[in-house]
mmCIF file with all atom_site columns, C-alpha atoms in Angstrom:
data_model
loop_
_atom_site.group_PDB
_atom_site.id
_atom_site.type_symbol
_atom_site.label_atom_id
_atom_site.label_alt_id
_atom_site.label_comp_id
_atom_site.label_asym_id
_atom_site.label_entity_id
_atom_site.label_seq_id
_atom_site.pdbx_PDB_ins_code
_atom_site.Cartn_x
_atom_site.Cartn_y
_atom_site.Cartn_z
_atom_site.occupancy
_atom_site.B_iso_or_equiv
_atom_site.pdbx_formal_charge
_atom_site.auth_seq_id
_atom_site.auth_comp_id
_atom_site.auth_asym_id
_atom_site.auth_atom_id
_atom_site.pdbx_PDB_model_num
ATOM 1   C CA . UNK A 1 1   ? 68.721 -25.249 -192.946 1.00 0.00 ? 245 UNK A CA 1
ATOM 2   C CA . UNK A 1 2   ? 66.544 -28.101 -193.942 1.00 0.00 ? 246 UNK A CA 1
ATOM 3   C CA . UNK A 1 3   ? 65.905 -29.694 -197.606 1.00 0.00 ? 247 UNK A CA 1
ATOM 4   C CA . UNK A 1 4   ? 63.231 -32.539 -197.670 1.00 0.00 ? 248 UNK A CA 1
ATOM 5   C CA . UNK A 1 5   ? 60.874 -32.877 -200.098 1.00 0.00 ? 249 UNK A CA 1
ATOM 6   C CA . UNK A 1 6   ? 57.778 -35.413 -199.741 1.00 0.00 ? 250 UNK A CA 1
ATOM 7   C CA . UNK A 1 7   ? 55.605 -36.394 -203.164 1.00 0.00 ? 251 UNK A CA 1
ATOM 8   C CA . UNK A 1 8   ? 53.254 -38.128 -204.204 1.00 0.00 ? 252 UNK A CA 1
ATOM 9   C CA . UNK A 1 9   ? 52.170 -38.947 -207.604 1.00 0.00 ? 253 UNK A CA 1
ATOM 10  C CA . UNK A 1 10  ? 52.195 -41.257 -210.554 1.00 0.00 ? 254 UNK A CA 1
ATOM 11  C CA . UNK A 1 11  ? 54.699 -42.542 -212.448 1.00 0.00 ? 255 UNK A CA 1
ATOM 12  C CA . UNK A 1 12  ? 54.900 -41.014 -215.982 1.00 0.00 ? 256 UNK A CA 1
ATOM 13  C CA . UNK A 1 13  ? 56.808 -43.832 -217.666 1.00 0.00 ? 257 UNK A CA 1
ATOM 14  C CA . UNK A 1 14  ? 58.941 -46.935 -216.532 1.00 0.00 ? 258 UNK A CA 1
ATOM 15  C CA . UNK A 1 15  ? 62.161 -46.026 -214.840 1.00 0.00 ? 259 UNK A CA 1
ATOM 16  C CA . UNK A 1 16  ? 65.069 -45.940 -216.609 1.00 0.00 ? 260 UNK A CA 1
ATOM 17  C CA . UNK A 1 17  ? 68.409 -47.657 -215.027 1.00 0.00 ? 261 UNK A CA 1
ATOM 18  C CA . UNK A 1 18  ? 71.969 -46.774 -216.243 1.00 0.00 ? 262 UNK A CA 1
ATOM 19  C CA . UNK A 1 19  ? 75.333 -47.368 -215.009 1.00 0.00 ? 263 UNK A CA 1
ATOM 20  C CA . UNK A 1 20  ? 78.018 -45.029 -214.145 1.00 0.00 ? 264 UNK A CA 1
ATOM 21  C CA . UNK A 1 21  ? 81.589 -45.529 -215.565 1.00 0.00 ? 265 UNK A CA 1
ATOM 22  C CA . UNK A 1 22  ? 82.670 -46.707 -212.008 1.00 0.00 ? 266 UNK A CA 1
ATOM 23  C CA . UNK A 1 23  ? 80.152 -49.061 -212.412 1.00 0.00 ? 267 UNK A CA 1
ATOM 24  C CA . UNK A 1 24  ? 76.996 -47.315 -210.070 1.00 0.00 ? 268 UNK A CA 1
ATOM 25  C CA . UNK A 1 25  ? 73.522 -47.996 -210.384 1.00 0.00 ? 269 UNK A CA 1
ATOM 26  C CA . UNK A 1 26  ? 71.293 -44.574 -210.989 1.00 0.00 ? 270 UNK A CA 1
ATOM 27  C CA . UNK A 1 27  ? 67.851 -44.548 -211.864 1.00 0.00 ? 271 UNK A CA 1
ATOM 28  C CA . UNK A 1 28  ? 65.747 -41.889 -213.287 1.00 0.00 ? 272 UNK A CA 1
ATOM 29  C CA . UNK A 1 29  ? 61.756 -41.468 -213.419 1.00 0.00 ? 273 UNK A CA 1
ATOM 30  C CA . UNK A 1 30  ? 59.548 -38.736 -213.261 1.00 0.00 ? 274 UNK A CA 1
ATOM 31  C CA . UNK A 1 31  ? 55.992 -38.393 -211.481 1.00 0.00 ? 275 UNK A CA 1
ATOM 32  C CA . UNK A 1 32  ? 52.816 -36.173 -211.631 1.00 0.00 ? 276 UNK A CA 1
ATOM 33  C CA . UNK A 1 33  ? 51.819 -34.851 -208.937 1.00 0.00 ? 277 UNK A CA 1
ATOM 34  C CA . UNK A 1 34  ? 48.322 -33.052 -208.573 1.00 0.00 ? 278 UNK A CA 1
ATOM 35  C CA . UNK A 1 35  ? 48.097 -29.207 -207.512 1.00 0.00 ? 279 UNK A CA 1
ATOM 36  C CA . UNK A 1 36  ? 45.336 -28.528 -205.276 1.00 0.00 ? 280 UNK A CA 1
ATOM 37  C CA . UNK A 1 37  ? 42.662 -27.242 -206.746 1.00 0.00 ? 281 UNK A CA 1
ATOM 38  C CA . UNK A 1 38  ? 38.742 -26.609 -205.876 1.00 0.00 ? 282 UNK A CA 1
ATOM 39  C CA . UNK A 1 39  ? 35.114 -28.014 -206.834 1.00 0.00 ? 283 UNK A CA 1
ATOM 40  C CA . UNK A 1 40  ? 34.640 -26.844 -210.895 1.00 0.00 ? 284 UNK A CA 1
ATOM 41  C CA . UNK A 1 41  ? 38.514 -26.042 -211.753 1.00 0.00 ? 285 UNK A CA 1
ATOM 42  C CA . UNK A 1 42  ? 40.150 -28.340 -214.093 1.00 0.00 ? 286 UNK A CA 1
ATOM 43  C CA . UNK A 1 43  ? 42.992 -30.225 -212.814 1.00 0.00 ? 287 UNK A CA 1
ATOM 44  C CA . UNK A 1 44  ? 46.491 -29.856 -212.999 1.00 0.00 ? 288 UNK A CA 1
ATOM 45  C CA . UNK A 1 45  ? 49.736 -31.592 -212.454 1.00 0.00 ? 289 UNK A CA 1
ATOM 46  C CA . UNK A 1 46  ? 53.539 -30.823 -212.204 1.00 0.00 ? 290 UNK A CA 1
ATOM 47  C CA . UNK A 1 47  ? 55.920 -33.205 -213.562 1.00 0.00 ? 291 UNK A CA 1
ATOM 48  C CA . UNK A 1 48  ? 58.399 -34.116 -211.073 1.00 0.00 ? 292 UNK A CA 1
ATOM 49  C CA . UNK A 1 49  ? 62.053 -35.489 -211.944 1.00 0.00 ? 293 UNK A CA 1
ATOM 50  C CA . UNK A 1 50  ? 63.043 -37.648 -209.617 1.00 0.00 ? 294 UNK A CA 1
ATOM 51  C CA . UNK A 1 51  ? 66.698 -39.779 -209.535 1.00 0.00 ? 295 UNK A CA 1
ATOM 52  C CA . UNK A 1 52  ? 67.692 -42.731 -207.476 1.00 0.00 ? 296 UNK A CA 1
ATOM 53  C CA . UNK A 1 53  ? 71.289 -44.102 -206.522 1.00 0.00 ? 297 UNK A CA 1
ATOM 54  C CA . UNK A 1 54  ? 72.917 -47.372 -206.228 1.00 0.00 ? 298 UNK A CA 1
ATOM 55  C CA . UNK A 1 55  ? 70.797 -50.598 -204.531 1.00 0.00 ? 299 UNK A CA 1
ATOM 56  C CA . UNK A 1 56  ? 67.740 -47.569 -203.906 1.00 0.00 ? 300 UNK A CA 1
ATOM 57  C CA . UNK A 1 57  ? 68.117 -47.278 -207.815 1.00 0.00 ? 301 UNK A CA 1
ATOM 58  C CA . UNK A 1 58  ? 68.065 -50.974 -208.611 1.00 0.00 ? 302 UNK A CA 1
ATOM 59  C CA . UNK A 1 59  ? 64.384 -51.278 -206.599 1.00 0.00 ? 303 UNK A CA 1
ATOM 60  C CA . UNK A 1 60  ? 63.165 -49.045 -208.158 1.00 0.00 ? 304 UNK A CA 1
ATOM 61  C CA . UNK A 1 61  ? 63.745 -50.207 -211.366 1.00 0.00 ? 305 UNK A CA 1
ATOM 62  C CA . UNK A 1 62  ? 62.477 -53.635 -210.669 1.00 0.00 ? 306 UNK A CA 1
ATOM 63  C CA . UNK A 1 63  ? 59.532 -52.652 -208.696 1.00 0.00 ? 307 UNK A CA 1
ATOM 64  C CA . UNK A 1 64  ? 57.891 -49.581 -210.306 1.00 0.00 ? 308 UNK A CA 1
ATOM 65  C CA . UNK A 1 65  ? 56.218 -49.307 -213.556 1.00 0.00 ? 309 UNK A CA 1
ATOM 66  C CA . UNK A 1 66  ? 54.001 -46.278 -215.195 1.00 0.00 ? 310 UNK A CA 1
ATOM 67  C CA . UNK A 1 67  ? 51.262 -45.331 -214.477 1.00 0.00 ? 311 UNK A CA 1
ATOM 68  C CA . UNK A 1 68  ? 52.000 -46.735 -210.453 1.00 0.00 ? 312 UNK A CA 1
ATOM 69  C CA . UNK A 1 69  ? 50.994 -44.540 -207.348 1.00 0.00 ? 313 UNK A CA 1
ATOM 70  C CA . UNK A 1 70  ? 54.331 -43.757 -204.768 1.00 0.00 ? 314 UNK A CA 1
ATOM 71  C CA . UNK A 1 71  ? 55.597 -42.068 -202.546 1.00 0.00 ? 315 UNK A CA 1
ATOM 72  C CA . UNK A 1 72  ? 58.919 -39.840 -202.542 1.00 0.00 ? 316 UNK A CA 1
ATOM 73  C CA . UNK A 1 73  ? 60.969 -38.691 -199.514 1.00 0.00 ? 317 UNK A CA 1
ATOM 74  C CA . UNK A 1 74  ? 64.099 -36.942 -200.241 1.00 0.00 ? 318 UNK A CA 1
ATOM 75  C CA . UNK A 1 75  ? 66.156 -33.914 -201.253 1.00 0.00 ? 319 UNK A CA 1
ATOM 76  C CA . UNK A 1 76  ? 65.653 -31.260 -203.795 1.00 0.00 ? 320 UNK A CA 1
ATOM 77  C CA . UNK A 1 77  ? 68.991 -30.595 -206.081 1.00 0.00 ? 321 UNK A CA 1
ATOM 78  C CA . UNK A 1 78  ? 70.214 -28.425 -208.722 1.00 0.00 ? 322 UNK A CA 1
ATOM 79  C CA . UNK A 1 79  ? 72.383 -28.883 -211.732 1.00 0.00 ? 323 UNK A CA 1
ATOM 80  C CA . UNK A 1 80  ? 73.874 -26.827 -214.268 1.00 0.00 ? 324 UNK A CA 1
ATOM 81  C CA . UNK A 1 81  ? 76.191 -27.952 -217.438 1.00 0.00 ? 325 UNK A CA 1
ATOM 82  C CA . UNK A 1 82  ? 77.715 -26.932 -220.636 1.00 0.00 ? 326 UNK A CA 1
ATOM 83  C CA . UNK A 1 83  ? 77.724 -28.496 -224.043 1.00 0.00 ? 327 UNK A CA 1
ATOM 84  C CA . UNK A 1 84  ? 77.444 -27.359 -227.459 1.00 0.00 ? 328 UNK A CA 1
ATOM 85  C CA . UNK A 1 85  ? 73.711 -26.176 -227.238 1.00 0.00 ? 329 UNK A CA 1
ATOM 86  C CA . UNK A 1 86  ? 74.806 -23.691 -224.148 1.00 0.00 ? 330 UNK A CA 1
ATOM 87  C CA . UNK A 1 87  ? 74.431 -24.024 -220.554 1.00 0.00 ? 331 UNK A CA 1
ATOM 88  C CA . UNK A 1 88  ? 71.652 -26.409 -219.003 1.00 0.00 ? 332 UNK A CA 1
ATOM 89  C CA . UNK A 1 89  ? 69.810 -26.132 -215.989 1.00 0.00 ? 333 UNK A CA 1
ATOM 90  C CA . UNK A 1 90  ? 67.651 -28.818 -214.103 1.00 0.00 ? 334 UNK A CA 1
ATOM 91  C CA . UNK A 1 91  ? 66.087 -29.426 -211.099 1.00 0.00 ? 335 UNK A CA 1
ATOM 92  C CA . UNK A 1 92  ? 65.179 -32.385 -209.697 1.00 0.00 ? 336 UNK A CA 1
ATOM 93  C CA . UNK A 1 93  ? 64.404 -34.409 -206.202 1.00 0.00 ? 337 UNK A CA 1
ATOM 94  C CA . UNK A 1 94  ? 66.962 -36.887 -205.087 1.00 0.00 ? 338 UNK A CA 1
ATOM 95  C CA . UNK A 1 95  ? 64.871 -39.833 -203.402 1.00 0.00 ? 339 UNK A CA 1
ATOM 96  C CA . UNK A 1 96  ? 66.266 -41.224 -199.793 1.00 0.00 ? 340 UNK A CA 1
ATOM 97  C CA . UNK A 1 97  ? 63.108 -43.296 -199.849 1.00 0.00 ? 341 UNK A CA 1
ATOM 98  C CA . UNK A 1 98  ? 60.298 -44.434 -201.801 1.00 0.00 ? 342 UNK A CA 1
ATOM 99  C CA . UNK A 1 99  ? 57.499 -46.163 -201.443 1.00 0.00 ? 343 UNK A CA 1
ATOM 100 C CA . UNK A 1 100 ? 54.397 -48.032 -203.259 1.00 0.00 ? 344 UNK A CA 1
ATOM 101 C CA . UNK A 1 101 ? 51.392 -45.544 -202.168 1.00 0.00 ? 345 UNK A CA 1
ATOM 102 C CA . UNK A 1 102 ? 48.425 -47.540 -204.495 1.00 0.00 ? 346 UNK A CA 1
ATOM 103 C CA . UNK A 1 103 ? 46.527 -49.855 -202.176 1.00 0.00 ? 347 UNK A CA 1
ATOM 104 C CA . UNK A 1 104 ? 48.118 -53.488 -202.336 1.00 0.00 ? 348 UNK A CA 1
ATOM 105 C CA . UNK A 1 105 ? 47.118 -55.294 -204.964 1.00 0.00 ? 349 UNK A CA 1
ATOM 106 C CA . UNK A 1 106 ? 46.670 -59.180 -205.048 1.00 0.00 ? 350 UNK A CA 1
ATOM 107 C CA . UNK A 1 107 ? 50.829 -60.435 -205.343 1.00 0.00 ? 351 UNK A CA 1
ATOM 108 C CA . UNK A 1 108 ? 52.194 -57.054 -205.205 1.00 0.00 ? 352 UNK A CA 1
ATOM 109 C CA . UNK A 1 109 ? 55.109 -55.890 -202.485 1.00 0.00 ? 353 UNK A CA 1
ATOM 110 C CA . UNK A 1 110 ? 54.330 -53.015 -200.243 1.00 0.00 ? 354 UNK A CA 1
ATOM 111 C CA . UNK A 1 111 ? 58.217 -52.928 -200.100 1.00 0.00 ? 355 UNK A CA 1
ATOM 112 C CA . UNK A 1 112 ? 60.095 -49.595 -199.986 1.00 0.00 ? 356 UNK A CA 1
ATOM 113 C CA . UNK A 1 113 ? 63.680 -48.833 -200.020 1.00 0.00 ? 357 UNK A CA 1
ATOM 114 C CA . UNK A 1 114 ? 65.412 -46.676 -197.468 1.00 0.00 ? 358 UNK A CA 1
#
């Protein structure tokens, strides 16, 4: 069995960087991400969570901002906890790489993280 997944879209909002009490770097974002569609049909987008770990999480925090086209390569996950409110479910990709996918701009890095 095989799980990749491979977006690309633009970033909703900045990233957002926390720590882990053991002291790990994990960043979360999300992206939009067109559907296909044809001549005359309104568009439409899907709003992709997407989370980052450790060094991967720290470039992406210091390198992406909203609004930004990139790229995604990774893996798709599910999660499920309790609290108070019930059980909660979410989906989301974990990224293995990313990637600037705007054209380069005048002082910007075409860097990606691996």
């Amino acid at each position: 069995m095989l799980n990749v997944v491979v977006l690309t879209g633009r970033l909703t909002a900045d990233p957002e960087l926390k720590t882990t009490t053991n002291g790990t770097s994990v960043c979360s974002f999300s992206i939009a991400v067109d559907r296909r569609y044809k001549a005359g049909e309104e568009r439409q987008a899907d709003f992709i969570n997407i989370v980052t770990w450790r060094s991967s999480a720290e470039f992406v925090s210091k390198y992406f901002k909203k609004g930004q086209q990139v790229g995604v390569i990774g893996r798709l996950q599910t999660r499920t906890w309790d609290d108070d409110k019930g059980r909660h479910y979410i989906t989301e990709v974990v990224a293995e790489e990313a990637y600037f996918a705007d054209s380069k701009r005048e002082g910007e890095s075409t860097a990606s993280f691996e």
